[in-house]
Coordinates of C-alpha atoms and ligand atoms in Angstrom, one line a residue:
M292 CA 37.4 183.5 -25.8
A293 CA 35.2 181.7 -23.4
P294 CA 36.7 178.4 -22.2
C295 CA 35.8 175.7 -24.6
P296 CA 33.6 172.7 -23.5
L297 CA 36.7 170.5 -24.0
G298 CA 38.4 172.3 -21.1
L299 CA 35.3 171.7 -18.9
T300 CA 35.3 168.0 -19.5
S301 CA 39.0 167.7 -19.0
R302 CA 38.6 169.3 -15.7
R303 CA 35.5 167.2 -14.8
F304 CA 37.2 163.9 -15.5
P305 CA 39.9 164.2 -12.8
R306 CA 37.1 165.4 -10.5
K307 CA 35.3 162.2 -11.1
L308 CA 38.4 160.2 -10.3
Q309 CA 38.9 162.3 -7.2
F310 CA 35.4 161.5 -6.2
I311 CA 35.9 157.8 -6.7
A312 CA 39.1 157.9 -4.8
F313 CA 37.3 159.7 -2.0
L314 CA 34.6 157.1 -2.0
I315 CA 37.2 154.3 -1.6
L316 CA 39.6 156.1 0.8
V317 CA 37.1 157.5 3.3
P318 CA 35.6 154.2 4.4
I319 CA 39.1 152.6 4.6
G320 CA 40.3 155.5 6.6
M321 CA 37.2 155.3 8.9
I322 CA 37.8 151.6 9.4
V323 CA 41.5 152.2 10.3
I324 CA 40.5 155.0 12.6
S325 CA 37.7 153.1 14.3
N326 CA 39.9 150.1 14.9
H327 CA 42.7 152.1 16.3
S328 CA 40.8 155.2 17.5
N329 CA 41.5 154.3 21.0
K330 CA 45.3 154.1 20.3
I331 CA 45.2 157.3 18.3
S332 CA 43.4 159.2 20.9
Y333 CA 45.6 157.9 23.7
F334 CA 48.7 158.8 21.7
F335 CA 47.5 162.3 21.5
R336 CA 46.3 162.4 25.1
P337 CA 49.1 164.8 26.1
L338 CA 47.3 167.3 23.7
W339 CA 43.7 166.8 24.8
D340 CA 44.0 166.1 28.5
N341 CA 45.5 168.0 31.3
P342 CA 47.2 166.2 34.2
P343 CA 45.4 166.6 37.6
P344 CA 46.9 169.3 39.8
P345 CA 50.1 168.0 41.3
F346 CA 50.1 166.5 44.7
K347 CA 52.3 167.8 47.6
R348 CA 54.3 164.7 48.4
L349 CA 55.1 164.1 52.0
P350 CA 58.4 162.2 52.6
H351 CA 57.9 158.9 54.3
F352 CA 60.5 157.5 56.7
Y353 CA 60.7 153.9 57.8
A354 CA 63.2 151.3 58.7
E355 CA 62.8 148.1 60.8
N356 CA 63.3 148.5 64.5
V357 CA 63.4 152.3 64.5
S358 CA 61.2 153.5 67.5
M359 CA 57.8 154.8 66.8
E360 CA 58.6 158.0 68.7
H361 CA 61.5 158.7 66.4
L362 CA 59.5 157.9 63.3
C363 CA 56.7 160.3 64.4
K364 CA 59.3 163.0 65.0
L365 CA 60.9 162.6 61.6
H366 CA 57.5 163.4 60.0
G367 CA 57.0 166.4 62.2
W368 CA 54.4 164.7 64.4
S369 CA 54.4 163.5 68.0
I370 CA 53.7 160.2 69.5
R371 CA 50.4 159.3 71.1
S372 CA 49.9 157.4 74.4
Q373 CA 47.3 155.2 72.6
P374 CA 47.0 154.2 69.0
R375 CA 43.9 155.4 67.1
R376 CA 41.5 152.6 66.1
D377 CA 41.5 151.9 62.4
F378 CA 38.7 150.8 60.0
D379 CA 39.4 149.3 56.6
G380 CA 36.6 150.1 54.2
I381 CA 36.6 148.0 51.0
I382 CA 34.2 147.6 48.0
F383 CA 34.8 144.0 47.1
S384 CA 34.4 142.5 43.6
N385 CA 36.2 139.2 43.0
E386 CA 39.8 139.8 44.3
L387 CA 39.8 136.9 46.8
D388 CA 43.5 136.1 46.7
I389 CA 44.5 139.7 47.1
L390 CA 42.0 140.1 50.0
E391 CA 43.6 137.0 51.6
I392 CA 47.0 138.8 51.5
R393 CA 45.5 142.2 52.5
C394 CA 43.7 141.0 55.7
P395 CA 46.6 139.3 57.5
E396 CA 48.8 142.2 56.5
L397 CA 46.6 144.8 58.2
N398 CA 44.9 142.6 60.8
P399 CA 47.2 143.6 63.7
Y400 CA 46.2 147.3 63.2
V401 CA 42.6 147.1 62.1
T402 CA 39.6 147.2 64.4
K403 CA 37.1 146.2 61.7
F404 CA 37.3 145.2 58.0
V405 CA 34.2 146.7 56.5
I406 CA 33.5 144.9 53.2
L407 CA 30.7 145.7 50.9
E408 CA 29.8 143.2 48.2
S409 CA 27.2 143.6 45.4
N410 CA 25.4 140.8 43.7
T411 CA 25.9 142.6 40.3
T412 CA 29.0 144.0 38.7
F413 CA 29.5 147.7 38.1
T414 CA 28.3 146.9 34.5
G415 CA 25.1 145.4 35.8
I416 CA 25.7 141.7 35.3
P417 CA 24.6 139.4 38.1
K418 CA 27.6 138.0 40.0
P419 CA 28.1 135.4 42.7
L420 CA 28.8 136.6 46.2
F421 CA 32.5 135.6 46.1
F422 CA 33.3 136.9 49.5
S423 CA 30.2 135.4 51.3
S424 CA 30.9 132.0 49.8
N425 CA 34.5 132.0 50.9
Q426 CA 34.3 133.5 54.4
D427 CA 36.1 130.5 55.8
R428 CA 39.3 131.8 54.2
F429 CA 39.1 134.8 56.5
A430 CA 38.3 133.0 59.7
F431 CA 41.7 134.2 61.1
T432 CA 40.4 137.7 61.5
E433 CA 38.1 136.4 64.3
G434 CA 35.0 138.3 63.9
K435 CA 36.6 141.5 62.7
I436 CA 34.9 141.4 59.4
V437 CA 31.6 143.4 58.9
H438 CA 30.2 142.3 55.7
G439 CA 27.3 144.0 53.8
L440 CA 25.4 143.0 50.7
F441 CA 24.6 145.7 48.1
P442 CA 21.6 144.8 46.0
G443 CA 22.8 145.6 42.6
R444 CA 20.6 146.4 39.5
I445 CA 20.7 144.3 36.5
A446 CA 21.3 146.2 33.3
Y447 CA 19.1 144.9 30.5
L448 CA 20.1 145.0 26.9
G449 CA 19.5 148.5 25.6
S450 CA 19.7 150.1 29.0
P451 CA 23.1 149.1 30.2
G452 CA 23.3 151.9 32.7
N453 CA 26.4 153.8 33.6
P454 CA 29.0 151.7 35.4
F455 CA 30.3 154.8 37.1
D456 CA 26.8 155.4 38.6
L457 CA 26.6 151.9 40.0
E458 CA 30.1 152.3 41.4
S459 CA 29.2 155.6 43.1
E460 CA 26.0 154.1 44.6
Q461 CA 28.1 151.3 46.2
R462 CA 30.5 153.9 47.6
K463 CA 27.5 155.7 49.2
A464 CA 26.2 152.4 50.6
I465 CA 29.4 151.7 52.4
N466 CA 29.0 154.8 54.6
G467 CA 26.0 153.1 56.3
L468 CA 27.9 149.9 56.8
L469 CA 30.8 151.8 58.4
H470 CA 28.4 153.4 60.8
N471 CA 27.0 150.0 61.7
A472 CA 30.5 148.7 62.3
G473 CA 30.9 151.3 65.1
I474 CA 33.2 153.9 63.6
T475 CA 33.4 157.1 65.7
D476 CA 35.1 160.5 65.5
D477 CA 38.9 160.3 65.6
D478 CA 39.1 156.8 64.3
L479 CA 41.2 156.2 61.2
L480 CA 39.4 155.1 58.0
I481 CA 41.1 153.6 55.0
M482 CA 39.2 154.1 51.7
S483 CA 40.7 151.9 49.1
D484 CA 39.9 149.2 46.6
T485 CA 40.8 145.6 47.6
D486 CA 43.9 145.6 45.5
E487 CA 45.3 148.9 47.0
I488 CA 47.1 147.6 50.1
P489 CA 48.7 150.2 52.4
S490 CA 51.8 148.7 54.0
P491 CA 51.3 147.7 57.7
H492 CA 54.0 150.1 59.0
T493 CA 52.3 153.0 57.2
V494 CA 49.0 152.3 59.0
K495 CA 50.8 151.8 62.3
L496 CA 52.6 155.1 61.9
L497 CA 49.4 157.0 61.3
Q498 CA 47.7 155.3 64.3
W499 CA 50.5 156.2 66.7
C500 CA 51.3 159.8 65.7
D501 CA 49.5 163.0 66.6
G502 CA 49.5 165.9 64.2
I503 CA 48.8 163.9 61.0
P504 CA 46.8 165.6 58.3
P505 CA 43.0 164.8 58.5
I506 CA 43.0 163.4 55.0
L507 CA 46.0 161.9 53.2
H508 CA 46.3 160.1 49.9
F509 CA 48.5 157.1 49.6
E510 CA 51.1 156.9 46.9
L511 CA 51.2 153.2 46.1
R512 CA 53.7 151.2 44.0
N513 CA 51.7 150.1 41.0
Y514 CA 52.0 146.5 39.7
L515 CA 50.2 144.7 36.9
Y516 CA 49.3 141.0 36.9
S517 CA 51.8 140.2 39.8
F518 CA 54.7 141.7 41.7
E519 CA 56.9 140.6 38.8
F520 CA 55.7 143.7 36.9
P521 CA 56.2 146.9 38.8
V522 CA 54.8 149.8 36.6
D523 CA 55.4 153.0 38.5
Y524 CA 54.3 155.0 41.6
S525 CA 51.3 156.6 40.0
S526 CA 48.6 155.0 42.1
W527 CA 47.0 157.8 44.3
R528 CA 43.3 157.0 44.8
A529 CA 43.6 155.3 48.2
T530 CA 43.2 157.6 51.2
I531 CA 43.2 157.5 55.0
H532 CA 40.9 159.8 57.0
I533 CA 40.6 160.9 60.5
Y534 CA 36.9 160.1 60.7
N535 CA 34.3 162.8 61.5
P536 CA 30.6 163.0 60.9
G537 CA 31.1 164.7 57.5
T538 CA 33.4 161.9 56.2
L539 CA 32.1 160.4 53.0
Y540 CA 33.5 157.3 51.3
R541 CA 35.1 158.2 48.0
H542 CA 37.8 157.0 45.7
S543 CA 38.7 160.3 44.0
R544 CA 40.9 163.3 44.6
Q545 CA 40.2 164.6 48.1
T546 CA 43.2 166.7 49.1
D547 CA 46.6 167.8 47.8
L548 CA 48.6 165.8 50.2
I549 CA 50.0 162.4 49.4
L550 CA 52.2 160.1 51.5
S551 CA 55.1 158.7 49.5
D552 CA 55.7 154.9 49.1
A553 CA 52.8 153.9 51.3
G554 CA 52.1 150.4 50.0
W555 CA 51.1 148.3 46.9
H556 CA 48.5 148.4 44.2
C557 CA 48.4 145.2 42.3
S558 CA 45.9 145.4 39.4
F559 CA 44.6 142.3 37.6
C560 CA 46.5 140.1 40.1
F561 CA 44.4 137.0 39.7
R562 CA 45.1 133.3 40.0
H563 CA 42.8 132.0 37.3
L564 CA 42.3 133.2 33.7
H565 CA 38.5 133.2 34.1
E566 CA 39.0 135.8 36.8
F567 CA 40.7 138.1 34.3
V568 CA 37.8 137.7 31.9
F569 CA 35.3 138.4 34.7
K570 CA 37.1 141.6 35.7
M571 CA 37.6 142.7 32.1
T572 CA 33.8 142.6 31.5
A573 CA 32.8 143.7 35.0
Y574 CA 34.6 146.8 35.8
S575 CA 33.8 150.4 35.0
H576 CA 36.1 150.4 32.0
A577 CA 34.5 147.3 30.4
D578 CA 34.0 149.3 27.2
R579 CA 37.7 148.7 26.6
V580 CA 36.9 145.1 25.5
R581 CA 36.5 146.2 21.9
R582 CA 36.9 142.8 20.4
R583 CA 35.7 139.3 21.3
E584 CA 39.2 137.9 21.0
F585 CA 40.3 140.1 23.9
L586 CA 38.7 137.5 26.2
N587 CA 40.5 134.5 24.6
Y588 CA 42.4 132.6 27.4
S589 CA 45.5 131.8 25.4
R590 CA 45.8 135.4 24.4
I591 CA 45.4 136.6 28.0
Q592 CA 48.0 134.1 29.2
K593 CA 50.5 135.3 26.6
L594 CA 50.0 138.9 27.6
I595 CA 50.3 138.2 31.3
C596 CA 53.7 136.5 30.8
S597 CA 55.0 139.3 28.5
G598 CA 53.8 142.2 30.6
D599 CA 51.6 143.6 27.8
D600 CA 48.3 145.4 27.9
L601 CA 45.1 143.2 28.0
F602 CA 43.1 145.9 26.1
D603 CA 45.8 146.7 23.5
M604 CA 45.9 150.2 24.8
L605 CA 48.6 152.8 25.1
P606 CA 49.7 154.0 28.5
E607 CA 47.5 156.8 29.9
E608 CA 50.1 159.5 30.2
Y609 CA 50.0 163.3 30.1
T610 CA 53.3 163.9 28.4
F611 CA 54.8 162.5 25.3
K612 CA 58.0 161.8 27.2
E613 CA 56.2 159.5 29.8
L614 CA 54.1 158.0 27.1
I615 CA 57.0 156.9 25.0
K616 CA 59.0 155.7 28.0
K617 CA 56.1 153.4 29.0
M618 CA 55.2 152.1 25.5
G619 CA 55.7 148.4 25.0
S620 CA 55.9 145.6 27.5
I621 CA 56.5 146.2 31.2
P622 CA 60.0 145.0 32.1
H623 CA 60.2 141.9 34.4
S624 CA 61.5 142.4 37.9
G625 CA 63.3 139.8 39.9
S626 CA 62.6 141.5 43.2
A627 CA 60.4 140.0 45.8
V628 CA 61.8 142.3 48.5
H629 CA 59.5 144.7 50.5
L630 CA 56.4 142.9 49.5
P631 CA 53.5 141.9 51.9
A632 CA 54.9 139.4 54.5
Y633 CA 52.0 137.0 54.1
L634 CA 52.8 136.7 50.5
I635 CA 56.4 135.7 51.2
E636 CA 55.5 133.4 54.0
N637 CA 53.0 131.6 51.7
A638 CA 55.0 131.9 48.5
D639 CA 54.1 128.4 47.4
K640 CA 50.4 129.2 47.5
F641 CA 50.9 132.5 45.7
R642 CA 53.6 131.6 43.1
F643 CA 51.5 133.4 40.4
L644 CA 52.1 136.7 42.2
L645 CA 55.9 136.3 42.4
P646 CA 58.7 136.7 39.8
G647 CA 58.8 133.7 37.5
G648 CA 55.3 132.6 38.2
C649 CA 53.3 134.1 35.3
L650 CA 51.7 130.8 34.1
R651 CA 48.2 130.7 35.5
E652 CA 46.2 127.5 36.4
Ligands
NAG251 C1 65.0 144.3 66.1 O1 65.0 144.4 67.5 C2 64.8 143.1 68.1 C3 64.7 143.2 69.6 O2 65.1 144.5 70.0 C4 66.1 142.2 67.7 O3 66.0 140.9 68.2 C5 66.2 142.2 66.2 O4 67.4 141.5 65.8 C6 66.2 143.5 65.6 N1 66.1 143.4 64.1 C7 66.9 144.1 63.3 C8 66.6 143.9 61.8 O5 67.7 144.9 63.7
NAG252 C1 20.5 141.0 44.7 O1 20.0 140.9 46.1 C2 18.8 141.5 46.3 C3 18.6 141.5 47.8 O2 18.8 140.3 48.4 C4 17.7 140.8 45.5 O3 16.5 141.4 45.7 C5 18.1 140.8 44.1 O4 17.2 140.0 43.3 C6 19.5 140.2 43.9 N1 19.9 140.4 42.5 C7 20.5 139.4 41.8 C8 20.9 139.8 40.4 O5 20.7 138.3 42.3
NAG253 C1 42.4 131.9 21.0 O1 43.6 132.3 20.3 C2 44.4 131.2 19.9 C3 45.6 131.8 19.3 O2 45.7 133.1 19.3 C4 43.6 130.4 18.9 O3 44.4 129.3 18.4 C5 42.3 129.9 19.5 O4 41.5 129.2 18.6 C6 41.5 131.0 20.2 N1 40.5 130.4 20.9 C7 39.2 130.8 20.9 C8 38.2 130.2 21.7 O5 38.9 131.7 20.1

């Protein structure tokens, strides 16, 4: 009546097989998952992450030769008798070429460029003072640059430190530098990374109009590698502030208001391949370099020309619709219209930033 021993063994045998299969499949599965975990988790991002609260987008009006009075009025503001002073606060890493485009673009409207440079990267690696040793490239600003050195901490093996902490320490340090540069109440202050460039007419508009919001994010057109690869309009971190004693330098969400189409954000827009490698290992997301081969020059060059991701990652999107739309290479653009004027005037020098110029030196 009781189940015979035979039955037991016949049940036990497949169990053993199951166990062996388990022993083989689990490690394989774990290898696949760990190699692609990043992709898998980004693919499911729409499920595990919520988008930031939406911005209230202010329409932005501009055309050449339209009077400032009319432009202010279109935005619901009024014209001032005098423009506000404007300070451009930047934490600089190694984006020399982009800075060389940014400064002449904003120079007519800026009182001081306040540039903080650290002798270590956000990841705690000692770095040369790229700005200090290339100051002659910025002589045209004629004494408008206030430059500060931030003494970085070296991260030793085993205690790499949190790159985001080093980044936020630098953001705190720039407050003192701005003060030294003479910023006062009612001046404008731009808080942005070097590669987030507000368009000159945007800065001029905000200088000349009364009634603008005290803090405003800039919606910037996003580019990757060069202006040949427009990605989208999702860049929002840059802000402009009417300065007051409570103003703190930040690079995060500060208000719900964002001004549409206010400039350019060109990420990884470097002239030399070694600058790509530097940035990949230096910035706060350096953990994205998951394999040594990611830093291979010929691989990087190939990806730059095809508009593919340096870190073999999926787009960071909050809906499956957007994610799928943005998967794959960024389409090439043939447009070099509505780009920084200095870039077009010096097109020969900056071929690598323009359509057709993807090959790096
Ligand atoms: C802008 O105005 C100037 C002087 O009023 C004129 O010379 C120029 O042709 C105008 N440009 C455009 C694009 O209308
Ligand atoms: C960075 O600069 C500070 C101040 O000049 C200095 O004490 C420190 O040793 C420097 N660190 C590196 C990594 O060069
Ligand atoms: C870089 O990659 C290319 C092809 O993908 C390969 O031929 C070359 O040996 C690699 N170079 C290094 C230094 O790994």
